[in-house]
CSV table of C-alpha atoms and ligand atoms in Angstrom, one decimal:
chain,number,residue,atom,x,y,z
J,1,MET,CA,0.0,0.0,0.0
J,2,ASN,CA,1.2,3.5,-0.9
J,3,ALA,CA,4.2,1.9,-2.5
J,4,GLY,CA,6.1,4.3,-4.7
J,5,TRP,CA,4.5,7.4,-3.2
J,6,GLU,CA,5.7,9.9,-0.7
J,7,ALA,CA,3.4,12.2,1.3
J,8,VAL,CA,4.2,15.8,2.0
J,9,ILE,CA,2.5,17.6,4.9
J,10,GLY,CA,2.6,21.1,6.3
J,11,LEU,CA,0.7,22.3,9.3
J,12,GLU,CA,-1.0,25.6,10.2
J,13,VAL,CA,-1.8,25.6,13.9
J,14,HIS,CA,-4.0,28.2,15.5
J,15,VAL,CA,-3.0,28.8,19.1
J,16,GLN,CA,-5.4,30.8,21.3
J,17,LEU,CA,-3.3,33.1,23.4
J,18,ALA,CA,-4.1,33.0,27.2
J,19,THR,CA,-4.4,36.8,27.6
J,20,GLN,CA,-6.8,38.4,30.1
J,21,SER,CA,-8.5,40.5,27.4
J,22,LYS,CA,-8.9,40.3,23.7
J,23,ILE,CA,-6.4,41.2,21.1
J,24,PHE,CA,-7.9,44.6,20.1
J,25,SER,CA,-10.4,45.3,22.9
J,26,ALA,CA,-10.8,45.2,26.6
J,27,ALA,CA,-13.5,42.5,26.6
J,28,ALA,CA,-12.5,39.4,28.6
J,29,ASN,CA,-10.9,36.5,26.8
J,30,GLN,CA,-12.8,33.6,28.3
J,31,PHE,CA,-14.4,30.4,27.3
J,32,GLY,CA,-17.9,29.2,28.2
J,33,ALA,CA,-19.7,32.4,29.2
J,34,PRO,CA,-23.3,32.9,28.1
J,35,PRO,CA,-23.5,33.8,24.3
J,36,ASN,CA,-22.6,37.3,23.4
J,37,SER,CA,-21.9,38.4,27.0
J,38,LEU,CA,-18.2,39.0,26.2
J,39,ALA,CA,-18.5,41.0,23.0
J,40,CYS,CA,-17.9,44.7,23.2
J,41,PRO,CA,-18.4,47.3,20.4
J,42,VAL,CA,-14.9,46.6,19.0
J,43,ASP,CA,-15.6,42.9,18.8
J,44,LEU,CA,-19.0,43.6,17.3
J,45,GLY,CA,-17.4,45.8,14.6
J,46,LEU,CA,-19.7,48.8,15.3
J,47,PRO,CA,-18.9,51.9,13.4
J,48,GLY,CA,-16.6,54.5,15.0
J,49,VAL,CA,-14.6,52.2,17.2
J,50,LEU,CA,-10.9,51.6,17.0
J,51,PRO,CA,-8.8,48.6,17.8
J,52,VAL,CA,-6.0,48.9,20.3
J,53,LEU,CA,-3.3,46.2,20.3
J,54,ASN,CA,-2.9,44.1,23.4
J,55,GLU,CA,0.7,44.2,24.5
J,56,ALA,CA,0.4,40.8,26.3
J,57,ALA,CA,-0.4,39.1,23.0
J,58,VAL,CA,2.7,40.7,21.5
J,59,ARG,CA,4.8,39.5,24.4
J,60,MET,CA,3.5,35.9,24.0
J,61,ALA,CA,4.2,35.9,20.3
J,62,VAL,CA,7.7,37.1,20.9
J,63,LYS,CA,8.3,34.4,23.5
J,64,PHE,CA,7.2,31.8,21.0
J,65,GLY,CA,9.5,33.2,18.4
J,66,LEU,CA,12.4,33.1,20.8
J,67,ALA,CA,11.6,29.6,21.8
J,68,ILE,CA,12.0,28.3,18.2
J,69,GLY,CA,15.1,30.4,17.5
J,70,ALA,CA,13.2,32.6,15.1
J,71,GLU,CA,13.9,36.2,14.3
J,72,VAL,CA,11.3,38.5,15.8
J,73,CYS,CA,10.2,41.2,13.4
J,74,GLU,CA,11.2,44.6,14.6
J,75,ARG,CA,8.5,46.3,12.7
J,76,CYS,CA,5.5,44.1,12.1
J,77,SER,CA,2.1,45.2,10.8
J,78,PHE,CA,-1.5,44.2,10.5
J,79,ASP,CA,-3.6,43.6,7.4
J,80,ARG,CA,-7.3,43.1,6.8
J,81,LYS,CA,-8.4,39.8,5.3
J,82,ASN,CA,-11.8,40.4,3.8
J,83,TYR,CA,-14.5,37.8,3.6
J,84,PHE,CA,-18.2,37.6,4.4
J,85,TYR,CA,-19.5,35.3,7.0
J,86,PRO,CA,-22.2,35.6,9.7
J,87,ASP,CA,-19.7,35.2,12.6
J,88,LEU,CA,-17.4,38.0,11.3
J,89,PRO,CA,-19.4,41.2,11.9
J,90,LYS,CA,-16.7,43.6,10.5
J,91,GLY,CA,-16.5,41.8,7.2
J,92,TYR,CA,-12.8,41.4,7.7
J,93,GLN,CA,-10.4,39.7,10.0
J,94,ILE,CA,-7.4,41.5,11.3
J,95,SER,CA,-4.3,39.4,10.5
J,96,GLN,CA,-0.7,39.7,9.4
J,97,LEU,CA,0.2,38.9,5.9
J,98,ALA,CA,3.1,41.1,4.7
J,99,ALA,CA,5.1,41.4,8.0
J,100,PRO,CA,4.4,38.7,10.5
J,101,ILE,CA,5.7,39.1,14.0
J,102,VAL,CA,7.7,35.9,14.0
J,103,GLY,CA,9.9,34.9,11.0
J,104,PRO,CA,11.5,31.5,10.1
J,105,GLY,CA,12.5,29.2,13.0
J,106,LEU,CA,13.0,25.6,13.8
J,107,LEU,CA,10.9,23.2,15.9
J,108,GLU,CA,12.6,20.1,17.3
J,109,VAL,CA,10.1,17.3,17.2
J,110,PRO,CA,10.8,14.2,19.2
J,111,LEU,CA,9.6,11.1,17.4
J,112,ASP,CA,8.5,7.7,18.8
J,113,ASP,CA,11.6,6.0,17.6
J,114,GLY,CA,13.8,8.2,19.8
J,115,THR,CA,15.0,10.4,17.0
J,116,THR,CA,14.3,14.1,16.6
J,117,LEU,CA,12.9,15.7,13.5
J,118,ALA,CA,13.8,19.4,12.8
J,119,VAL,CA,10.7,21.0,11.3
J,120,ARG,CA,11.1,24.4,9.8
J,121,ILE,CA,8.5,27.0,10.9
J,122,GLU,CA,8.0,29.5,8.1
J,123,ARG,CA,6.3,32.1,10.2
J,124,ALA,CA,3.9,32.8,13.1
J,125,HIS,CA,1.5,35.7,13.0
J,126,LEU,CA,-1.0,37.3,15.2
J,127,GLU,CA,-4.6,37.6,14.3
J,128,GLU,CA,-8.1,37.8,15.8
J,129,ASP,CA,-10.4,34.9,16.0
J,130,ALA,CA,-13.9,35.1,14.5
J,131,GLY,CA,-17.2,34.4,16.4
J,132,LYS,CA,-19.0,31.1,16.2
J,133,SER,CA,-22.2,30.0,14.4
J,134,ILE,CA,-24.4,27.9,16.6
J,135,HIS,CA,-26.3,25.4,14.5
J,136,ASP,CA,-27.9,23.3,17.2
J,137,ALA,CA,-29.5,25.8,19.6
J,138,TYR,CA,-32.6,26.7,17.6
J,139,ALA,CA,-34.6,24.4,15.3
J,140,GLY,CA,-34.0,25.3,11.7
J,141,GLN,CA,-32.1,28.5,12.6
J,142,THR,CA,-28.5,29.5,13.2
J,143,GLY,CA,-27.4,31.6,16.1
J,144,VAL,CA,-24.3,33.7,16.2
J,145,ASP,CA,-22.1,33.9,19.4
J,146,LEU,CA,-19.5,36.6,19.2
J,147,ASN,CA,-17.8,35.9,22.5
J,148,ARG,CA,-14.9,34.4,20.6
J,149,ALA,CA,-14.6,37.3,18.2
J,150,GLY,CA,-11.4,39.1,18.9
J,151,THR,CA,-9.7,36.2,20.8
J,152,PRO,CA,-6.0,36.5,20.1
J,153,LEU,CA,-4.6,33.8,17.9
J,154,LEU,CA,-1.0,33.0,17.0
J,155,GLU,CA,-1.1,31.1,13.7
J,156,VAL,CA,2.0,29.0,13.4
J,157,VAL,CA,2.9,27.8,9.8
J,158,SER,CA,5.3,25.0,9.2
J,159,ALA,CA,7.2,24.3,6.1
J,160,PRO,CA,6.1,21.2,4.2
J,161,ASP,CA,8.7,19.1,6.1
J,162,LEU,CA,6.5,16.3,7.4
J,163,ARG,CA,6.3,13.0,5.6
J,164,THR,CA,4.0,10.8,7.6
J,165,PRO,CA,0.8,11.1,9.6
J,166,GLU,CA,2.7,10.1,12.7
J,167,GLN,CA,5.3,12.9,12.1
J,168,ALA,CA,2.5,15.4,11.7
J,169,SER,CA,0.8,14.5,15.0
J,170,ALA,CA,4.1,14.5,16.8
J,171,CYS,CA,4.7,18.0,15.4
J,172,PHE,CA,1.3,19.1,16.6
J,173,ARG,CA,2.0,17.6,20.0
J,174,GLN,CA,5.3,19.3,20.3
J,175,LEU,CA,3.7,22.7,19.5
J,176,HIS,CA,1.2,21.9,22.2
J,177,SER,CA,3.9,21.1,24.6
J,178,LEU,CA,5.8,24.2,23.8
J,179,VAL,CA,3.0,26.7,24.2
J,180,ARG,CA,2.0,25.0,27.5
J,181,TYR,CA,5.6,25.4,28.7
J,182,LEU,CA,5.6,29.0,27.6
J,183,GLY,CA,2.4,29.6,29.4
J,184,ILE,CA,0.9,31.3,26.4
J,185,CYS,CA,-2.0,28.9,25.8
J,186,ASP,CA,-4.0,26.7,28.1
J,187,GLY,CA,-3.7,23.9,25.5
J,188,ASP,CA,-7.3,22.7,26.0
J,189,LEU,CA,-8.0,21.0,22.6
J,190,SER,CA,-11.6,20.2,23.6
J,191,GLN,CA,-12.4,23.9,24.0
J,192,GLY,CA,-10.7,24.7,20.7
J,193,SER,CA,-7.7,26.4,22.3
J,194,MET,CA,-5.5,24.8,19.6
J,195,ARG,CA,-6.7,23.9,16.1
J,196,CYS,CA,-4.7,22.4,13.3
J,197,ASP,CA,-5.1,22.7,9.6
J,198,ALA,CA,-3.2,20.0,7.7
J,199,ASN,CA,-2.0,20.6,4.1
J,200,VAL,CA,-1.4,17.3,2.4
J,201,SER,CA,0.0,16.3,-1.0
J,202,VAL,CA,1.6,13.2,-2.4
J,203,ARG,CA,4.3,12.7,-5.1
J,204,PRO,CA,6.0,9.8,-6.7
J,205,GLN,CA,8.9,8.6,-4.5
J,206,GLY,CA,12.1,10.4,-5.6
J,207,ARG,CA,10.4,13.3,-7.3
J,208,LYS,CA,11.4,16.8,-6.0
J,209,ALA,CA,8.5,18.9,-7.2
J,210,LEU,CA,5.5,19.1,-4.8
J,211,GLY,CA,2.2,17.7,-5.8
J,212,GLU,CA,-1.1,19.5,-5.7
J,213,ARG,CA,-2.4,19.7,-2.1
J,214,THR,CA,-5.6,19.9,-0.2
J,215,GLU,CA,-6.1,21.5,3.2
J,216,ILE,CA,-8.0,19.7,6.0
J,217,LYS,CA,-9.4,22.4,8.3
J,218,ASN,CA,-9.8,22.6,12.1
J,219,ILE,CA,-8.6,19.3,13.4
J,220,ASN,CA,-8.8,19.4,17.2
J,221,SER,CA,-7.1,16.2,18.4
J,222,PHE,CA,-3.7,14.6,18.0
J,223,ARG,CA,-5.3,11.3,17.0
J,224,PHE,CA,-7.6,13.0,14.4
J,225,VAL,CA,-4.6,14.7,12.8
J,226,GLU,CA,-3.1,11.4,12.2
J,227,LYS,CA,-6.3,9.7,11.0
J,228,ALA,CA,-7.4,12.6,8.8
J,229,ILE,CA,-4.0,12.8,7.1
J,230,ARG,CA,-3.9,9.0,6.6
J,231,PHE,CA,-7.3,9.0,4.9
J,232,GLU,CA,-6.3,12.0,2.7
J,233,ILE,CA,-3.0,10.4,1.6
J,234,ASP,CA,-4.8,7.3,0.5
J,235,ARG,CA,-7.5,9.2,-1.2
J,236,GLN,CA,-5.0,11.3,-3.2
J,237,ILE,CA,-3.0,8.2,-4.2
J,238,ASP,CA,-6.2,6.4,-5.3
J,239,ARG,CA,-7.1,9.3,-7.5
J,240,LEU,CA,-3.7,9.7,-9.1
J,241,GLU,CA,-3.4,6.0,-9.7
J,242,ALA,CA,-6.8,6.1,-11.4
J,243,GLY,CA,-5.6,8.9,-13.6
J,244,LEU,CA,-7.6,11.6,-11.9
J,245,PRO,CA,-6.1,14.9,-10.6
J,246,VAL,CA,-6.0,16.1,-7.0
J,247,VAL,CA,-8.1,19.2,-6.8
J,248,ARG,CA,-6.9,22.1,-4.7
J,249,GLU,CA,-9.6,22.5,-2.1
J,250,THR,CA,-10.4,22.8,1.6
J,251,ARG,CA,-11.7,19.7,3.2
J,252,LEU,CA,-13.3,18.7,6.5
J,253,TYR,CA,-12.5,15.7,8.6
J,254,ASP,CA,-15.5,13.7,9.8
J,255,ALA,CA,-14.3,11.7,12.8
J,256,ALA,CA,-17.5,9.6,12.9
J,257,LYS,CA,-17.0,8.4,9.4
J,258,ASP,CA,-13.2,8.6,9.5
J,259,GLU,CA,-13.1,10.4,6.1
J,260,THR,CA,-12.4,13.9,4.7
J,261,ARG,CA,-14.8,15.6,2.4
J,262,PRO,CA,-14.8,18.8,0.4
J,263,MET,CA,-15.9,22.0,2.2
J,264,ARG,CA,-15.1,24.6,-0.4
J,265,GLY,CA,-12.8,25.3,-3.3
J,266,LYS,CA,-9.4,26.6,-2.1
J,267,GLU,CA,-9.4,30.3,-1.9
J,268,PHE,CA,-6.1,32.0,-2.9
J,269,SER,CA,-4.9,35.0,-1.0
J,270,ASP,CA,-6.1,37.3,-3.9
J,271,ASP,CA,-9.6,36.2,-3.0
J,272,TYR,CA,-9.2,38.0,0.4
J,273,ARG,CA,-8.2,41.4,-1.0
J,274,TYR,CA,-5.7,41.8,1.8
J,275,PHE,CA,-4.7,45.4,2.5
J,276,PRO,CA,-2.9,47.1,5.4
J,277,ASP,CA,-5.3,47.9,8.3
J,278,PRO,CA,-5.4,51.7,8.4
J,279,ASP,CA,-6.6,51.7,12.0
J,280,LEU,CA,-3.4,50.1,13.4
J,281,LEU,CA,0.1,51.5,13.2
J,282,PRO,CA,3.0,49.2,12.5
J,283,VAL,CA,4.3,47.7,15.8
J,284,VAL,CA,7.9,48.5,16.6
J,285,ILE,CA,9.4,45.9,18.9
J,286,ASP,CA,12.6,47.1,20.5
J,287,HIS,CA,15.6,45.2,21.8
J,288,GLY,CA,14.6,45.8,25.4
J,289,PHE,CA,11.1,44.3,24.9
J,290,ILE,CA,12.6,41.2,23.3
J,291,GLU,CA,15.3,40.8,26.0
J,292,ALA,CA,12.7,41.2,28.7
J,293,ALA,CA,10.6,38.4,27.1
J,294,ARG,CA,13.7,36.2,26.7
J,295,ALA,CA,14.5,36.6,30.4
J,296,GLU,CA,11.0,35.2,31.2
J,297,LEU,CA,11.5,32.0,29.1
J,298,PRO,CA,11.3,28.9,31.2
J,299,GLU,CA,13.3,25.8,30.7
J,300,LEU,CA,11.9,24.4,27.5
J,301,PRO,CA,10.7,20.8,26.9
J,302,GLY,CA,13.8,19.6,25.0
J,303,ALA,CA,16.2,20.9,27.6
J,304,ARG,CA,14.1,19.4,30.4
J,305,ARG,CA,14.0,16.1,28.7
J,306,ARG,CA,17.8,16.0,28.3
J,307,ARG,CA,18.2,17.0,31.9
J,308,PHE,CA,15.9,14.2,33.1
J,309,GLN,CA,18.0,11.7,31.1
J,310,GLU,CA,21.4,13.0,32.1
J,311,GLU,CA,20.9,14.0,35.7
J,312,LEU,CA,18.2,11.6,36.8
J,313,GLY,CA,19.2,8.7,34.6
J,314,LEU,CA,15.8,8.3,33.0
J,315,SER,CA,15.4,6.5,29.7
J,316,GLU,CA,14.7,8.5,26.6
J,317,TYR,CA,11.1,7.2,26.6
J,318,ASP,CA,10.4,8.0,30.3
J,319,ALA,CA,12.0,11.5,30.0
J,320,GLY,CA,10.0,12.2,26.9
J,321,TRP,CA,6.8,11.0,28.5
J,322,LEU,CA,7.3,13.0,31.7
J,323,THR,CA,8.3,16.3,30.1
J,324,ARG,CA,5.6,16.5,27.4
J,325,ASP,CA,3.4,18.5,29.7
J,326,PRO,CA,4.9,21.0,32.2
J,327,ASP,CA,2.5,20.1,35.0
J,328,THR,CA,3.5,16.4,34.8
J,329,ALA,CA,7.2,17.3,34.8
J,330,ASP,CA,6.7,19.7,37.8
J,331,TYR,CA,4.9,17.0,39.7
J,332,PHE,CA,7.5,14.4,38.9
J,333,GLU,CA,10.3,16.7,40.0
J,334,ALA,CA,8.6,17.7,43.2
J,335,ALA,CA,8.1,14.0,44.1
J,336,THR,CA,11.7,13.2,43.3
J,337,GLY,CA,14.3,13.7,46.1
J,338,THR,CA,17.1,16.1,45.7
J,339,ASP,CA,19.7,13.5,44.9
J,340,GLY,CA,17.4,11.9,42.3
J,341,SER,CA,18.2,8.4,43.5
J,342,ASN,CA,14.5,7.5,43.5
J,343,ALA,CA,13.8,9.0,40.1
J,344,LYS,CA,13.1,5.8,38.3
J,345,ARG,CA,10.7,4.5,40.9
J,346,VAL,CA,8.9,7.9,41.1
J,347,ALA,CA,8.7,7.9,37.3
J,348,ASN,CA,7.1,4.4,37.3
J,349,TRP,CA,4.5,5.5,39.8
J,350,VAL,CA,3.6,8.7,38.0
J,351,MET,CA,3.4,7.0,34.6
J,352,GLY,CA,1.7,3.9,36.0
J,353,GLU,CA,-0.6,4.0,39.0
J,354,LEU,CA,-1.1,7.8,39.2
J,355,THR,CA,-1.8,8.2,35.5
J,356,ALA,CA,-4.1,5.2,35.4
J,357,ARG,CA,-6.2,6.6,38.2
J,358,LEU,CA,-6.2,10.1,36.8
J,359,ASN,CA,-7.4,8.8,33.4
J,360,ARG,CA,-10.1,6.6,35.1
J,361,GLU,CA,-11.5,9.7,36.9
J,362,ASN,CA,-10.8,12.1,34.0
J,363,LEU,CA,-8.7,14.4,36.1
J,364,THR,CA,-5.6,16.4,35.2
J,365,ILE,CA,-2.4,15.9,37.2
J,366,GLY,CA,-3.0,19.4,38.8
J,367,ALA,CA,-6.1,18.0,40.4
J,368,ALA,CA,-4.6,14.8,41.7
J,369,PRO,CA,-5.7,14.2,45.3
J,370,VAL,CA,-2.3,12.5,45.9
J,371,THR,CA,0.2,15.4,46.1
J,372,ALA,CA,3.7,15.1,44.8
J,373,THR,CA,5.1,15.3,48.3
J,374,ALA,CA,2.9,12.4,49.4
J,375,LEU,CA,4.0,10.3,46.4
J,376,GLY,CA,7.6,11.0,47.2
J,377,ARG,CA,7.1,9.9,50.8
J,378,LEU,CA,5.3,6.8,49.6
J,379,VAL,CA,8.2,5.8,47.3
J,380,ALA,CA,10.7,6.5,50.2
J,381,ARG,CA,8.7,4.0,52.3
J,382,ILE,CA,9.1,1.4,49.6
J,383,GLU,CA,12.8,2.1,49.3
J,384,ASP,CA,13.5,1.9,53.1
J,385,GLY,CA,11.6,-1.5,53.1
J,386,THR,CA,8.6,-0.3,55.2
J,387,LEU,CA,6.2,-1.1,52.3
J,388,SER,CA,6.0,-3.9,49.8
J,389,SER,CA,4.8,-3.0,46.3
J,390,LYS,CA,1.5,-4.5,47.3
J,391,THR,CA,1.0,-2.6,50.5
J,392,ALA,CA,2.2,0.5,48.7
J,393,LYS,CA,-0.7,0.3,46.4
J,394,THR,CA,-3.0,0.1,49.4
J,395,VAL,CA,-1.4,3.2,50.8
J,396,PHE,CA,-1.7,5.0,47.5
J,397,GLU,CA,-5.5,4.2,47.4
J,398,ALA,CA,-5.8,5.5,50.9
J,399,LEU,CA,-4.0,8.7,50.0
J,400,TRP,CA,-6.2,9.2,47.0
J,401,ASP,CA,-9.3,8.8,49.3
J,402,GLY,CA,-7.9,11.5,51.6
J,403,GLU,CA,-7.1,9.3,54.5
J,404,GLY,CA,-4.2,11.4,55.6
J,405,GLU,CA,-0.5,11.2,55.5
J,406,VAL,CA,1.6,8.3,54.3
J,407,ASP,CA,3.1,7.3,57.7
J,408,ALA,CA,-0.2,7.8,59.5
J,409,ILE,CA,-1.9,5.5,57.0
J,410,ILE,CA,0.9,2.9,57.4
J,411,ASP,CA,0.6,2.9,61.2
J,412,GLY,CA,-3.2,3.2,61.3
J,413,ARG,CA,-3.7,0.3,59.0
J,414,GLY,CA,-0.8,-1.8,60.3
J,415,LEU,CA,0.9,-2.1,56.9
J,416,LYS,CA,4.5,-2.0,58.1
J,417,GLN,CA,6.4,-4.8,56.4
J,418,VAL,CA,7.8,-7.4,58.8
J,419,GLN,CA,11.5,-6.9,58.4
J,420,ASP,CA,12.8,-8.3,61.6
J,421,ALA,CA,14.7,-11.3,60.4
J,422,GLY,CA,14.4,-13.0,63.8
J,423,GLU,CA,10.7,-12.6,63.8
J,424,LEU,CA,10.4,-13.9,60.3
J,425,THR,CA,12.8,-16.8,60.9
J,426,GLY,CA,10.7,-18.0,63.8
J,427,LEU,CA,7.6,-17.9,61.8
J,428,ILE,CA,9.2,-19.6,58.8
J,429,ASP,CA,10.6,-22.5,60.9
J,430,ASP,CA,7.2,-22.9,62.3
J,431,ILE,CA,5.5,-23.2,58.9
J,432,VAL,CA,8.2,-25.5,57.5
J,433,ALA,CA,7.7,-27.7,60.6
J,434,ARG,CA,4.0,-27.9,60.1
J,435,HIS,CA,4.3,-29.0,56.5
J,436,PRO,CA,6.9,-31.8,56.5
J,437,GLN,CA,5.5,-33.5,53.4
J,438,GLN,CA,5.8,-30.4,51.2
J,439,ALA,CA,9.3,-29.7,52.6
J,440,GLU,CA,10.4,-33.2,51.8
J,441,GLN,CA,9.1,-32.9,48.2
J,442,PHE,CA,10.8,-29.5,47.8
J,443,ARG,CA,14.1,-31.0,48.8
J,444,ALA,CA,13.4,-33.8,46.4
J,445,GLY,CA,13.4,-31.3,43.6
J,446,ARG,CA,9.9,-29.9,43.4
J,447,ASP,CA,11.0,-26.3,43.2
J,448,LYS,CA,7.5,-25.1,42.6
J,449,LEU,CA,6.6,-25.8,46.2
J,450,LEU,CA,8.6,-22.7,47.2
J,451,GLY,CA,5.6,-20.7,46.0
J,452,PHE,CA,3.4,-22.6,48.4
J,453,PHE,CA,5.6,-21.8,51.4
J,454,VAL,CA,5.9,-18.1,50.3
J,455,GLY,CA,2.1,-18.0,50.2
J,456,GLN,CA,1.9,-19.5,53.7
J,457,VAL,CA,4.3,-16.9,55.1
J,458,MET,CA,2.5,-14.0,53.4
J,459,LYS,CA,-0.8,-15.3,54.8
J,460,ALA,CA,0.7,-15.4,58.3
J,461,THR,CA,2.1,-11.9,58.0
J,462,GLY,CA,-1.0,-10.4,56.3
J,463,GLY,CA,1.1,-9.7,53.2
J,464,LYS,CA,3.5,-7.5,55.1
J,465,ALA,CA,6.7,-9.5,54.6
J,466,ASN,CA,9.3,-8.5,52.0
J,467,PRO,CA,9.0,-11.2,49.3
J,468,ARG,CA,12.7,-11.2,48.5
J,469,GLN,CA,13.6,-11.6,52.2
J,470,VAL,CA,11.0,-14.4,52.6
J,471,ASN,CA,12.3,-16.2,49.6
J,472,GLU,CA,15.9,-16.2,51.0
J,473,LEU,CA,14.9,-17.2,54.5
J,474,LEU,CA,12.7,-20.0,53.2
J,475,ARG,CA,15.4,-21.5,51.1
J,476,GLU,CA,17.7,-21.5,54.0
J,477,ALA,CA,15.1,-23.0,56.3
J,478,LEU,CA,14.1,-25.7,53.8
J,479,ALA,CA,17.7,-26.6,53.1
J,480,LYS,CA,18.6,-27.2,56.7
J,481,SER,CA,15.7,-29.2,58.0
C,1,LIG,P1,-1.5,29.5,1.5
C,1,LIG,O1,-1.1,30.8,1.0
C,1,LIG,O2,-2.4,28.8,0.6
C,1,LIG,O3,-1.9,29.5,2.9
C,1,LIG,P2,1.2,28.7,2.2
C,1,LIG,O4,2.3,28.8,1.2
C,1,LIG,O5,1.1,29.8,3.2
C,1,LIG,O6,-0.2,28.6,1.4
C,1,LIG,O7,1.3,27.3,2.8
C,1,LIG,C1,0.3,26.9,3.8
C,1,LIG,C2,0.8,25.6,4.3
C,1,LIG,O8,0.7,24.6,3.3
C,1,LIG,C3,2.1,25.5,4.9
C,1,LIG,O9,2.1,24.8,6.1
C,1,LIG,C4,3.0,24.8,3.9
C,1,LIG,O10,4.0,24.1,4.5
C,1,LIG,C5,1.9,23.9,3.3
C,1,LIG,N1,2.2,23.5,1.9
C,1,LIG,C6,2.5,24.3,0.9
C,1,LIG,N2,2.6,23.5,-0.2
C,1,LIG,C7,2.4,22.2,0.1
C,1,LIG,C8,2.3,21.0,-0.6
C,1,LIG,N3,2.5,20.9,-2.0
C,1,LIG,N4,2.0,19.9,0.1
C,1,LIG,C9,1.8,19.9,1.4
C,1,LIG,N5,1.8,21.0,2.1
C,1,LIG,C10,2.1,22.2,1.5
C,2,LIG,MG1,-2.3,29.9,4.9
């Protein structure tokens, strides 16, 4: 399948910036308010109003530019993109065409096989979002909610550097991770905080020239990016192999049917009659502003991943997993002791038990009832031998249910592992003496019977003995009698 063909993919990702107010007005930038309660005269496009650029949006765009090593435009400007749509009351969207705020940069995208793909970012520009048409609120009618009108967007445009659906979704994920680290977007895909348009074409393997492309609009999940592109690649190859051309057009992905279908013919930038917005002066971004933004940059995902590998000895996979989202990385670091010796164990708990429980209850790590400090303590109690892995799970559940602190739970529930060798030896001798037949068979070579004895000891200690220690002591006891 697909033999002889190569896909070429470029992404355009819309990032809603997490500013307090909108990009050109003082209305609140918030999701989920009652329809039209957050639209002021500027957002409504009433006559006589003037847009005023939000400095916070500029700062966020600059931070993004610095994070991908791009040049920040010292004098960027805004243009009007004209089109007619019910949710766009002005009849144009303010965007940047000629002089975008962020120039070419590079995004390092970690791939599943452990390698990194450098994806060129052509540009990133500021623009305002449109409102929303609501089709399901009134029977047979369409409502318009302008709360989203004027929400600041950073549109990030990649070069056509991606070759597979997996690379494309990894790129989208990495952008998501980056804007979360930068604190410029809440990253909530379900609320439309990030939306991805995928440009897809195919060409015969080995050919340099790009094929005709289609653009799949508004994909809002990592998985759907992959599926939509996969469908589209196959569709284009089928057409070309049947002697039909790929038609330049905008398509929509239907997740329920797992297919893309045409939405409208592709418009070219001429169709938008772009021209400089006369209401907005060019924006001069000086050196001081850029350096102040640079000083606020946090440690970025790639650097943090490498640090987790080098300083904490985590595997590439674990480090990548834990650093994808800054809250997860923060939690992990807070649970890890200063010398990092317990890092691998903490990583296993975060990636295993904790994540499983969070997923089951549909919670984010920020809302985990088990704090990072508590998890760190729990792991310490495994390492000092107080807890077995089994009793540790019981303590974890109790922590989750709010039963108090780790040590109090261990004491309260009597979960302290029996470690006193003397105490255990007595118990074991006793058990061996009570089962002479099994002991005999064990000595005759039925090794499996060790499991029987371990079970007896565990039963007698209520699961509180250290299995490794029990194994050792049992072998000794069985050998000597
Ligand atoms: P437009 O003006 O139509 O928006 P751009 O040149 O700005 O076109 O490109 C938009 C996106 O499409 C970019 O992400 C770019 O990488 C991608 N792209 C351009 N040509 C192709 C192609 N032939 N196949 C796949 N993606 C492409
Ligand atoms: Mg475009």
